[in-house]
Amino acid sequence: MSVKHIFLALLTVEDLHGYDLKQRYDSLLLHESELNFGQVYSTLNRLERDGFIALLGNPESEKKVYTITPLGRGELTHWLVSPGKESMVLYDELSYKLAAMDILSQKEFFQILQAYKKQLVKEMQLLTKKKLTLPQGHLGAKLLLDRGILKLEADISWTEKCLELLEKEGDAVC
Amino acid sequence: MLSLNHIEKSYRGTGGKVEALKGVDLEVSKGEFLAIMGKSGCGKSTVLNILGCMDGYDSGTYLIEEKDTKTLDRKGKALLRRQKFGFVFQAFHLLPELTVFQNAALPLAYKKLPKSKWRAVVLPLLERLDLAHLENRRPCELSGGEQQRTAIARSLANDPEVLLADEPTGNLDSENSERVMELLAGLRLAGRKTLVLVTHDVKIASYADRVVEMRDGRIV
Amino acid sequence: MLKPIYRFFLIAGMAMGVITGVFFLCSFQRQLADQTAAEEAKRAMAQSAVLYRTPKETPENTLLALNSMSLSECERAMEAIPKGWQYAPIAQRFRDTPVIKAEGLVLSDVEVLYSTPSFFPLRGMEFPEEEEEPAAGFCAVSQSFLEAHGWEQGTVPTLEIDGVPKKITAVFTVAQAASQTEFSLLSSDTSLLLVLPYEEAPAASTEVFYILLQKPEELSQTEFRAELSSIEETLNQKYGEGEILFRAQTGSDFEAALSPKATDATTFLGIVFLAFLGELLAGINLMSLASAGILENRRHFGIKLAAGASYGDLFREFLAELLALCAKGTLLGMAASAILVYYANRAVDDFLFLFNGYTVAASACVMVLVCLISSYLPFRQILKEEPAALLQKEPNT
């Protein structure tokens, strides 16, 4: 989870206080995963240590305002541009579940997949609702939601394919 | 509010008797947004047609606010369609020889509302759907999205309690689909209406409060 | 709802249908009028009789042959007539027809008949006015005689007949003077008729064609016929020259002796057949266009039903559209038929088409009825189906 890179991006806009950084981070990620202050300060320390950000003004003053350094800007660009481990398609949570399901009987597998599909649809409903209630202008958030929706759609399609196949095989066996 | 109880329907197809619905049970509560999802041929459109009194059924009961629709004759059904239901179709189904305004006002003609009162009803709808500037155009001059919005205006002309939409975004691109779905969701909330939508696209179905899946003539 | 090309053919077809229908109605009305006129004439004719001479055997399919009598023969025939009966001989000069002058000019093409004063009451006309000089005798002319020469009723001129001045004392219409049959037996069918006193006819060049007889009031029809038979017998016994017989028949029997006017019947039948064809084609045209229109508009009907229309609303809309088009076609057809009937009447002499208010009203009624049927029958297909089916081009999925 690249919390530090989000901080760097936020600091390109303006110099910020730790508290502000947390607020903005949470809001950006739609409060899906809120940071605790421990995470915030450990991240900031690491960034400072690596020279990506610098403290502004008096080190002794109460308010610690940070600013981004040229090195920081470079790091941010580098991170944005390089293809990383976006999603480990074959080895995410679902893959592990599938491996587990292999052990179960076909009938149980079928029922679990049906329940799984229902869950996926419920999640998509949630995301769609969020999209509807999103105020104007939050392009980033909208795109994020769209991505989630499309990914869910893909998973649902896959689930349907599985169910079809299982049904066919079931017919063949019976 | 709408209650389908073990509805069965079959029709004579090219290969013989086809069972479209094999015992469908469905309850639609007042004010809810329900999506019926399924592949083409599963019977979801048939269910919608039965709900809207656009088609009959072979056996089972269909109650509208506790009243059995079997007691209704053709005139009674027409009255229901006029008063309670508004329809939106995948193919828009606008009358090509009428303007946007006239198409939207179509239900008012059958309600026998005098023509002088039409503008007061239709114009606000057109404005809400961003169609006011197109009121004198013909459907052939409109884009898909504009045509569907005209159809939505028509479905709301009689201020029905229930909106029935059959693949409303089926002929639209993704941008227009989103726009239409936002409109439908919004209009339905604002008017406190019941909305039943039928689709094969799960993204569209996800706009609903409740999603029900149909497969092979049955609800799963 | 209907495509422009359908509308065109609907209007055109309707107009054609109306034209044929109107012609039929006009000729039918004419037939009726003629029949009633004929009935009346027949009744009148039963009150009168004709005494004439004819060959014993008339070849089939020829008109009645009339053998004329000389004046003296006529005298003898008139003796056989019972006392108190009213009668009048009708005679014409077969040579040296009288020279008729008016205002110095010689008039040609005038048919001159000679008869006695009883000719007028026998023909239901008033006795001509008494002249200051009764010796001058009467001189009756036909209305068309005056009209043809441009003399108004008031300015009746003095005619000069064979140099003798004569004032016109009576005017009659040609129809009053003689029936169609009688005209066909006389030498010509001119309408310029002059009737002069019998006594003025020169014996040598005059022939009597027939003697008109009037049924006395006190006799019944059967008695009248019986008397006529006895007159016949008496004359034939006395003067029958083998091949030529005397015949005395009532006017109606006389008319019936002639073969019926076959020409009228065939014309009428021809018109009936054409009218039937025309109406049939117009009806087929209307029905098929209505059917096509309904078939093509299935989707429209489904949409309207979804918008809250009832099947009745749909039918009324379609009927209204059809009626509007048919009304246009009917008006067009009416106008066209009025013109055509006018020219047809001018062209054809003996068969007049009667175009009046009844024709228009009847055509309008038929049009509305045909419209109703043509729109309802194909519409029944729509009535059988549910709205959802109408919206789909293929069966439900």
mmCIF file of N, CA and C in Angstrom, chain C residues 122-220:
data_model
loop_
_atom_site.group_PDB
_atom_site.id
_atom_site.type_symbol
_atom_site.label_atom_id
_atom_site.label_comp_id
_atom_site.label_asym_id
_atom_site.label_seq_id
_atom_site.Cartn_x
_atom_site.Cartn_y
_atom_site.Cartn_z
ATOM 1 N N LEU C 122 -109.588 13.840 -76.450
ATOM 2 C CA LEU C 122 -109.101 12.458 -76.423
ATOM 3 C C LEU C 122 -107.666 12.387 -75.900
ATOM 4 N N ARG C 123 -106.945 13.432 -76.185
ATOM 5 C CA ARG C 123 -105.536 13.459 -75.781
ATOM 6 C C ARG C 123 -105.367 14.223 -74.488
ATOM 7 N N GLY C 124 -106.462 14.502 -73.828
ATOM 8 C CA GLY C 124 -106.391 15.172 -72.527
ATOM 9 C C GLY C 124 -106.040 16.635 -72.629
ATOM 10 N N MET C 125 -106.248 17.203 -73.763
ATOM 11 C CA MET C 125 -105.950 18.637 -73.898
ATOM 12 C C MET C 125 -107.256 19.405 -73.963
ATOM 13 N N GLU C 126 -107.136 20.702 -73.731
ATOM 14 C CA GLU C 126 -108.324 21.534 -73.772
ATOM 15 C C GLU C 126 -108.743 21.777 -75.223
ATOM 16 N N PHE C 127 -110.038 21.929 -75.371
ATOM 17 C CA PHE C 127 -110.573 22.239 -76.697
ATOM 18 C C PHE C 127 -110.043 23.597 -77.120
ATOM 19 N N PRO C 128 -109.608 23.759 -78.325
ATOM 20 C CA PRO C 128 -109.072 25.058 -78.746
ATOM 21 C C PRO C 128 -110.153 26.143 -78.718
ATOM 22 N N GLU C 129 -109.677 27.346 -78.482
ATOM 23 C CA GLU C 129 -110.621 28.471 -78.361
ATOM 24 C C GLU C 129 -111.457 28.644 -79.622
ATOM 25 N N GLU C 130 -112.620 29.102 -79.360
ATOM 26 C CA GLU C 130 -113.502 29.372 -80.520
ATOM 27 C C GLU C 130 -112.999 30.617 -81.238
ATOM 28 N N GLU C 131 -112.895 30.527 -82.470
ATOM 29 C CA GLU C 131 -112.431 31.662 -83.265
ATOM 30 C C GLU C 131 -113.586 32.579 -83.607
ATOM 31 N N GLU C 132 -113.218 33.821 -83.891
ATOM 32 C CA GLU C 132 -114.279 34.744 -84.343
ATOM 33 C C GLU C 132 -114.848 34.226 -85.660
ATOM 34 N N GLU C 133 -113.939 33.622 -86.419
ATOM 35 C CA GLU C 133 -114.424 33.022 -87.672
ATOM 36 C C GLU C 133 -114.339 31.516 -87.521
ATOM 37 N N PRO C 134 -115.357 30.911 -87.003
ATOM 38 C CA PRO C 134 -115.317 29.459 -86.780
ATOM 39 C C PRO C 134 -115.043 28.687 -88.059
ATOM 40 N N ALA C 135 -115.347 29.290 -89.148
ATOM 41 C CA ALA C 135 -115.134 28.580 -90.415
ATOM 42 C C ALA C 135 -113.638 28.360 -90.656
ATOM 43 N N ALA C 136 -112.820 29.191 -90.007
ATOM 44 C CA ALA C 136 -111.371 29.055 -90.245
ATOM 45 C C ALA C 136 -110.837 27.757 -89.653
ATOM 46 N N GLY C 137 -111.521 27.254 -88.690
ATOM 47 C CA GLY C 137 -111.069 25.980 -88.099
ATOM 48 C C GLY C 137 -109.879 26.163 -87.153
ATOM 49 N N PHE C 138 -109.550 25.099 -86.418
ATOM 50 C CA PHE C 138 -108.457 25.218 -85.448
ATOM 51 C C PHE C 138 -107.112 24.997 -86.127
ATOM 52 N N CYS C 139 -106.093 25.433 -85.432
ATOM 53 C CA CYS C 139 -104.727 25.186 -85.892
ATOM 54 C C CYS C 139 -103.853 25.028 -84.646
ATOM 55 N N ALA C 140 -103.519 23.832 -84.374
ATOM 56 C CA ALA C 140 -102.737 23.589 -83.141
ATOM 57 C C ALA C 140 -101.288 23.274 -83.481
ATOM 58 N N VAL C 141 -100.396 23.872 -82.719
ATOM 59 C CA VAL C 141 -98.977 23.604 -82.970
ATOM 60 C C VAL C 141 -98.298 23.062 -81.698
ATOM 61 N N SER C 142 -97.164 22.405 -81.886
ATOM 62 C CA SER C 142 -96.437 21.912 -80.723
ATOM 63 C C SER C 142 -95.564 23.032 -80.151
ATOM 64 N N GLN C 143 -95.277 22.933 -78.886
ATOM 65 C CA GLN C 143 -94.443 23.920 -78.192
ATOM 66 C C GLN C 143 -93.103 24.071 -78.889
ATOM 67 N N SER C 144 -92.522 22.917 -79.246
ATOM 68 C CA SER C 144 -91.205 22.949 -79.883
ATOM 69 C C SER C 144 -91.248 23.648 -81.242
ATOM 70 N N PHE C 145 -92.436 23.629 -81.868
ATOM 71 C CA PHE C 145 -92.584 24.322 -83.152
ATOM 72 C C PHE C 145 -92.332 25.807 -82.959
ATOM 73 N N LEU C 146 -92.931 26.338 -81.884
ATOM 74 C CA LEU C 146 -92.755 27.764 -81.598
ATOM 75 C C LEU C 146 -91.312 28.052 -81.186
ATOM 76 N N GLU C 147 -90.821 27.201 -80.330
ATOM 77 C CA GLU C 147 -89.458 27.425 -79.822
ATOM 78 C C GLU C 147 -88.438 27.364 -80.919
ATOM 79 N N ALA C 148 -88.625 26.379 -81.813
ATOM 80 C CA ALA C 148 -87.650 26.194 -82.896
ATOM 81 C C ALA C 148 -87.570 27.426 -83.774
ATOM 82 N N HIS C 149 -88.703 28.088 -83.926
ATOM 83 C CA HIS C 149 -88.691 29.272 -84.789
ATOM 84 C C HIS C 149 -88.601 30.551 -83.996
ATOM 85 N N GLY C 150 -88.418 30.400 -82.739
ATOM 86 C CA GLY C 150 -88.160 31.563 -81.908
ATOM 87 C C GLY C 150 -89.357 32.433 -81.616
ATOM 88 N N TRP C 151 -90.533 31.830 -81.673
ATOM 89 C CA TRP C 151 -91.709 32.653 -81.356
ATOM 90 C C TRP C 151 -92.111 32.430 -79.917
ATOM 91 N N GLU C 152 -92.210 33.527 -79.145
ATOM 92 C CA GLU C 152 -92.632 33.420 -77.759
ATOM 93 C C GLU C 152 -94.118 33.154 -77.697
ATOM 94 N N GLN C 153 -94.546 32.732 -76.499
ATOM 95 C CA GLN C 153 -95.949 32.357 -76.325
ATOM 96 C C GLN C 153 -96.891 33.493 -76.731
ATOM 97 N N GLY C 154 -96.522 34.669 -76.362
ATOM 98 C CA GLY C 154 -97.441 35.779 -76.613
ATOM 99 C C GLY C 154 -97.503 36.225 -78.069
ATOM 100 N N THR C 155 -96.393 36.073 -78.741
ATOM 101 C CA THR C 155 -96.342 36.618 -80.117
ATOM 102 C C THR C 155 -96.562 35.520 -81.137
ATOM 103 N N VAL C 156 -97.671 34.826 -81.011
ATOM 104 C CA VAL C 156 -97.962 33.756 -81.967
ATOM 105 C C VAL C 156 -98.304 34.385 -83.315
ATOM 106 N N PRO C 157 -97.605 33.949 -84.311
ATOM 107 C CA PRO C 157 -97.829 34.589 -85.612
ATOM 108 C C PRO C 157 -99.022 33.986 -86.351
ATOM 109 N N THR C 158 -99.344 34.570 -87.429
ATOM 110 C CA THR C 158 -100.360 34.001 -88.319
ATOM 111 C C THR C 158 -99.633 33.179 -89.361
ATOM 112 N N LEU C 159 -100.076 31.921 -89.517
ATOM 113 C CA LEU C 159 -99.443 31.062 -90.506
ATOM 114 C C LEU C 159 -100.235 31.141 -91.812
ATOM 115 N N GLU C 160 -99.543 30.816 -92.871
ATOM 116 C CA GLU C 160 -100.217 30.735 -94.161
ATOM 117 C C GLU C 160 -100.089 29.317 -94.652
ATOM 118 N N ILE C 161 -101.216 28.628 -94.693
ATOM 119 C CA ILE C 161 -101.164 27.214 -95.076
ATOM 120 C C ILE C 161 -101.833 27.074 -96.439
ATOM 121 N N ASP C 162 -100.976 26.717 -97.386
ATOM 122 C CA ASP C 162 -101.443 26.651 -98.778
ATOM 123 C C ASP C 162 -102.127 27.949 -99.180
ATOM 124 N N GLY C 163 -101.509 29.051 -98.762
ATOM 125 C CA GLY C 163 -102.031 30.356 -99.142
ATOM 126 C C GLY C 163 -103.162 30.859 -98.267
ATOM 127 N N VAL C 164 -103.699 30.016 -97.417
ATOM 128 C CA VAL C 164 -104.815 30.447 -96.561
ATOM 129 C C VAL C 164 -104.266 30.865 -95.198
ATOM 130 N N PRO C 165 -104.541 32.107 -94.799
ATOM 131 C CA PRO C 165 -104.031 32.539 -93.491
ATOM 132 C C PRO C 165 -104.758 31.808 -92.365
ATOM 133 N N LYS C 166 -104.005 31.415 -91.367
ATOM 134 C CA LYS C 166 -104.583 30.706 -90.231
ATOM 135 C C LYS C 166 -103.901 31.164 -88.962
ATOM 136 N N LYS C 167 -104.742 31.423 -87.948
ATOM 137 C CA LYS C 167 -104.173 31.827 -86.664
ATOM 138 C C LYS C 167 -103.957 30.575 -85.804
ATOM 139 N N ILE C 168 -102.892 30.568 -85.039
ATOM 140 C CA ILE C 168 -102.635 29.421 -84.150
ATOM 141 C C ILE C 168 -103.589 29.507 -82.969
ATOM 142 N N THR C 169 -104.402 28.451 -82.788
ATOM 143 C CA THR C 169 -105.419 28.493 -81.731
ATOM 144 C C THR C 169 -105.059 27.659 -80.509
ATOM 145 N N ALA C 170 -104.114 26.798 -80.630
ATOM 146 C CA ALA C 170 -103.759 25.966 -79.463
ATOM 147 C C ALA C 170 -102.294 25.545 -79.541
ATOM 148 N N VAL C 171 -101.707 25.402 -78.378
ATOM 149 C CA VAL C 171 -100.321 24.928 -78.299
ATOM 150 C C VAL C 171 -100.285 23.703 -77.395
ATOM 151 N N PHE C 172 -99.560 22.695 -77.782
ATOM 152 C CA PHE C 172 -99.476 21.480 -76.974
ATOM 153 C C PHE C 172 -98.023 20.986 -76.975
ATOM 154 N N THR C 173 -97.767 20.076 -76.051
ATOM 155 C CA THR C 173 -96.439 19.446 -76.084
ATOM 156 C C THR C 173 -96.508 18.193 -76.927
ATOM 157 N N VAL C 174 -95.398 17.855 -77.465
ATOM 158 C CA VAL C 174 -95.343 16.702 -78.367
ATOM 159 C C VAL C 174 -95.789 15.438 -77.650
ATOM 160 N N ALA C 175 -95.411 15.300 -76.406
ATOM 161 C CA ALA C 175 -95.768 14.087 -75.658
ATOM 162 C C ALA C 175 -97.267 13.932 -75.525
ATOM 163 N N GLN C 176 -97.966 15.091 -75.458
ATOM 164 C CA GLN C 176 -99.419 15.018 -75.339
ATOM 165 C C GLN C 176 -100.054 14.531 -76.638
ATOM 166 N N ALA C 177 -99.428 14.924 -77.763
ATOM 167 C CA ALA C 177 -100.051 14.663 -79.069
ATOM 168 C C ALA C 177 -100.037 13.180 -79.420
ATOM 169 N N ALA C 178 -98.938 12.543 -79.193
ATOM 170 C CA ALA C 178 -98.860 11.132 -79.581
ATOM 171 C C ALA C 178 -97.825 10.432 -78.744
ATOM 172 N N SER C 179 -98.013 9.148 -78.542
ATOM 173 C CA SER C 179 -97.032 8.387 -77.754
ATOM 174 C C SER C 179 -95.848 8.046 -78.639
ATOM 175 N N GLN C 180 -94.781 7.557 -77.980
ATOM 176 C CA GLN C 180 -93.570 7.163 -78.712
ATOM 177 C C GLN C 180 -93.906 6.150 -79.800
ATOM 178 N N THR C 181 -94.782 5.219 -79.427
ATOM 179 C CA THR C 181 -95.151 4.159 -80.380
ATOM 180 C C THR C 181 -95.809 4.745 -81.612
ATOM 181 N N GLU C 182 -96.724 5.667 -81.328
ATOM 182 C CA GLU C 182 -97.446 6.242 -82.467
ATOM 183 C C GLU C 182 -96.484 7.005 -83.355
ATOM 184 N N PHE C 183 -95.563 7.689 -82.724
ATOM 185 C CA PHE C 183 -94.599 8.433 -83.522
ATOM 186 C C PHE C 183 -93.782 7.525 -84.403
ATOM 187 N N SER C 184 -93.447 6.366 -83.839
ATOM 188 C CA SER C 184 -92.633 5.442 -84.627
ATOM 189 C C SER C 184 -93.425 4.899 -85.812
ATOM 190 N N LEU C 185 -94.733 4.953 -85.690
ATOM 191 C CA LEU C 185 -95.543 4.458 -86.793
ATOM 192 C C LEU C 185 -95.812 5.547 -87.841
ATOM 193 N N LEU C 186 -95.738 6.773 -87.373
ATOM 194 C CA LEU C 186 -95.928 7.871 -88.316
ATOM 195 C C LEU C 186 -94.674 8.040 -89.140
ATOM 196 N N SER C 187 -94.740 8.924 -90.044
ATOM 197 C CA SER C 187 -93.637 8.988 -91.016
ATOM 198 C C SER C 187 -92.325 9.469 -90.410
ATOM 199 N N SER C 188 -92.379 10.299 -89.432
ATOM 200 C CA SER C 188 -91.103 10.760 -88.881
ATOM 201 C C SER C 188 -91.227 11.014 -87.381
ATOM 202 N N ASP C 189 -90.173 11.333 -86.783
ATOM 203 C CA ASP C 189 -90.252 11.608 -85.352
ATOM 204 C C ASP C 189 -89.936 13.062 -85.045
ATOM 205 N N THR C 190 -90.341 13.887 -85.936
ATOM 206 C CA THR C 190 -90.073 15.298 -85.715
ATOM 207 C C THR C 190 -90.916 15.825 -84.571
ATOM 208 N N SER C 191 -90.432 16.822 -83.932
ATOM 209 C CA SER C 191 -91.204 17.394 -82.829
ATOM 210 C C SER C 191 -91.980 18.625 -83.291
ATOM 211 N N LEU C 192 -91.781 18.974 -84.555
ATOM 212 C CA LEU C 192 -92.482 20.164 -85.062
ATOM 213 C C LEU C 192 -93.815 19.714 -85.631
ATOM 214 N N LEU C 193 -94.816 19.789 -84.789
ATOM 215 C CA LEU C 193 -96.113 19.254 -85.168
ATOM 216 C C LEU C 193 -97.144 20.339 -85.382
ATOM 217 N N LEU C 194 -97.943 20.077 -86.361
ATOM 218 C CA LEU C 194 -99.050 20.970 -86.673
ATOM 219 C C LEU C 194 -100.284 20.098 -86.814
ATOM 220 N N VAL C 195 -101.358 20.472 -86.135
ATOM 221 C CA VAL C 195 -102.587 19.684 -86.281
ATOM 222 C C VAL C 195 -103.671 20.574 -86.879
ATOM 223 N N LEU C 196 -104.196 20.107 -88.008
ATOM 224 C CA LEU C 196 -105.208 20.896 -88.723
ATOM 225 C C LEU C 196 -106.518 20.132 -88.810
ATOM 226 N N PRO C 197 -107.625 20.817 -89.087
ATOM 227 C CA PRO C 197 -108.913 20.112 -89.164
ATOM 228 C C PRO C 197 -108.929 19.071 -90.276
ATOM 229 N N TYR C 198 -109.553 17.997 -89.963
ATOM 230 C CA TYR C 198 -109.711 16.849 -90.839
ATOM 231 C C TYR C 198 -110.364 17.234 -92.171
ATOM 232 N N GLU C 199 -111.349 18.156 -92.055
ATOM 233 C CA GLU C 199 -112.121 18.517 -93.251
ATOM 234 C C GLU C 199 -111.242 19.197 -94.292
ATOM 235 N N GLU C 200 -110.158 19.802 -93.851
ATOM 236 C CA GLU C 200 -109.314 20.524 -94.805
ATOM 237 C C GLU C 200 -108.378 19.596 -95.565
ATOM 238 N N ALA C 201 -108.360 18.322 -95.168
ATOM 239 C CA ALA C 201 -107.442 17.400 -95.855
ATOM 240 C C ALA C 201 -108.003 17.004 -97.208
ATOM 241 N N PRO C 202 -107.196 17.205 -98.264
ATOM 242 C CA PRO C 202 -107.684 16.804 -99.596
ATOM 243 C C PRO C 202 -107.801 15.283 -99.666
ATOM 244 N N ALA C 203 -108.932 14.827 -100.144
ATOM 245 C CA ALA C 203 -109.237 13.387 -100.109
ATOM 246 C C ALA C 203 -108.244 12.565 -100.889
ATOM 247 N N ALA C 204 -107.812 13.098 -102.010
ATOM 248 C CA ALA C 204 -106.981 12.273 -102.900
ATOM 249 C C ALA C 204 -105.625 11.936 -102.300
ATOM 250 N N SER C 205 -105.062 12.908 -101.609
ATOM 251 C CA SER C 205 -103.685 12.664 -101.148
ATOM 252 C C SER C 205 -103.567 12.430 -99.646
ATOM 253 N N THR C 206 -104.659 12.140 -99.014
ATOM 254 C CA THR C 206 -104.601 11.962 -97.547
ATOM 255 C C THR C 206 -104.914 10.528 -97.146
ATOM 256 N N GLU C 207 -104.215 10.061 -96.172
ATOM 257 C CA GLU C 207 -104.457 8.718 -95.647
ATOM 258 C C GLU C 207 -104.680 8.808 -94.157
ATOM 259 N N VAL C 208 -105.583 7.932 -93.687
ATOM 260 C CA VAL C 208 -105.797 7.862 -92.234
ATOM 261 C C VAL C 208 -104.970 6.702 -91.685
ATOM 262 N N PHE C 209 -104.184 6.986 -90.679
ATOM 263 C CA PHE C 209 -103.355 5.914 -90.112
ATOM 264 C C PHE C 209 -104.122 5.094 -89.090
ATOM 265 N N TYR C 210 -104.784 5.795 -88.222
ATOM 266 C CA TYR C 210 -105.583 5.081 -87.231
ATOM 267 C C TYR C 210 -106.638 6.006 -86.670
ATOM 268 N N ILE C 211 -107.596 5.382 -85.988
ATOM 269 C CA ILE C 211 -108.659 6.162 -85.361
ATOM 270 C C ILE C 211 -108.521 6.004 -83.853
ATOM 271 N N LEU C 212 -108.470 7.120 -83.173
ATOM 272 C CA LEU C 212 -108.406 7.100 -81.715
ATOM 273 C C LEU C 212 -109.797 6.963 -81.132
ATOM 274 N N LEU C 213 -109.942 6.108 -80.147
ATOM 275 C CA LEU C 213 -111.233 5.928 -79.495
ATOM 276 C C LEU C 213 -111.091 6.184 -78.006
ATOM 277 N N GLN C 214 -112.160 6.691 -77.350
ATOM 278 C CA GLN C 214 -112.134 6.942 -75.901
ATOM 279 C C GLN C 214 -113.137 6.037 -75.233
ATOM 280 N N LYS C 215 -112.743 5.398 -74.156
ATOM 281 C CA LYS C 215 -113.671 4.546 -73.404
ATOM 282 C C LYS C 215 -114.723 5.415 -72.728
ATOM 283 N N PRO C 216 -116.006 5.132 -73.009
ATOM 284 C CA PRO C 216 -117.064 5.880 -72.321
ATOM 285 C C PRO C 216 -117.020 5.550 -70.840
ATOM 286 N N GLU C 217 -117.365 6.564 -70.032
ATOM 287 C CA GLU C 217 -117.218 6.410 -68.589
ATOM 288 C C GLU C 217 -118.052 5.300 -68.003
ATOM 289 N N GLU C 218 -119.234 5.104 -68.590
ATOM 290 C CA GLU C 218 -120.137 4.135 -67.962
ATOM 291 C C GLU C 218 -119.688 2.691 -68.178
ATOM 292 N N LEU C 219 -118.790 2.471 -69.134
ATOM 293 C CA LEU C 219 -118.331 1.115 -69.394
ATOM 294 C C LEU C 219 -117.162 0.746 -68.490
ATOM 295 N N SER C 220 -117.116 -0.535 -68.124
ATOM 296 C CA SER C 220 -115.961 -1.020 -67.377
ATOM 297 C C SER C 220 -114.883 -1.415 -68.368
#
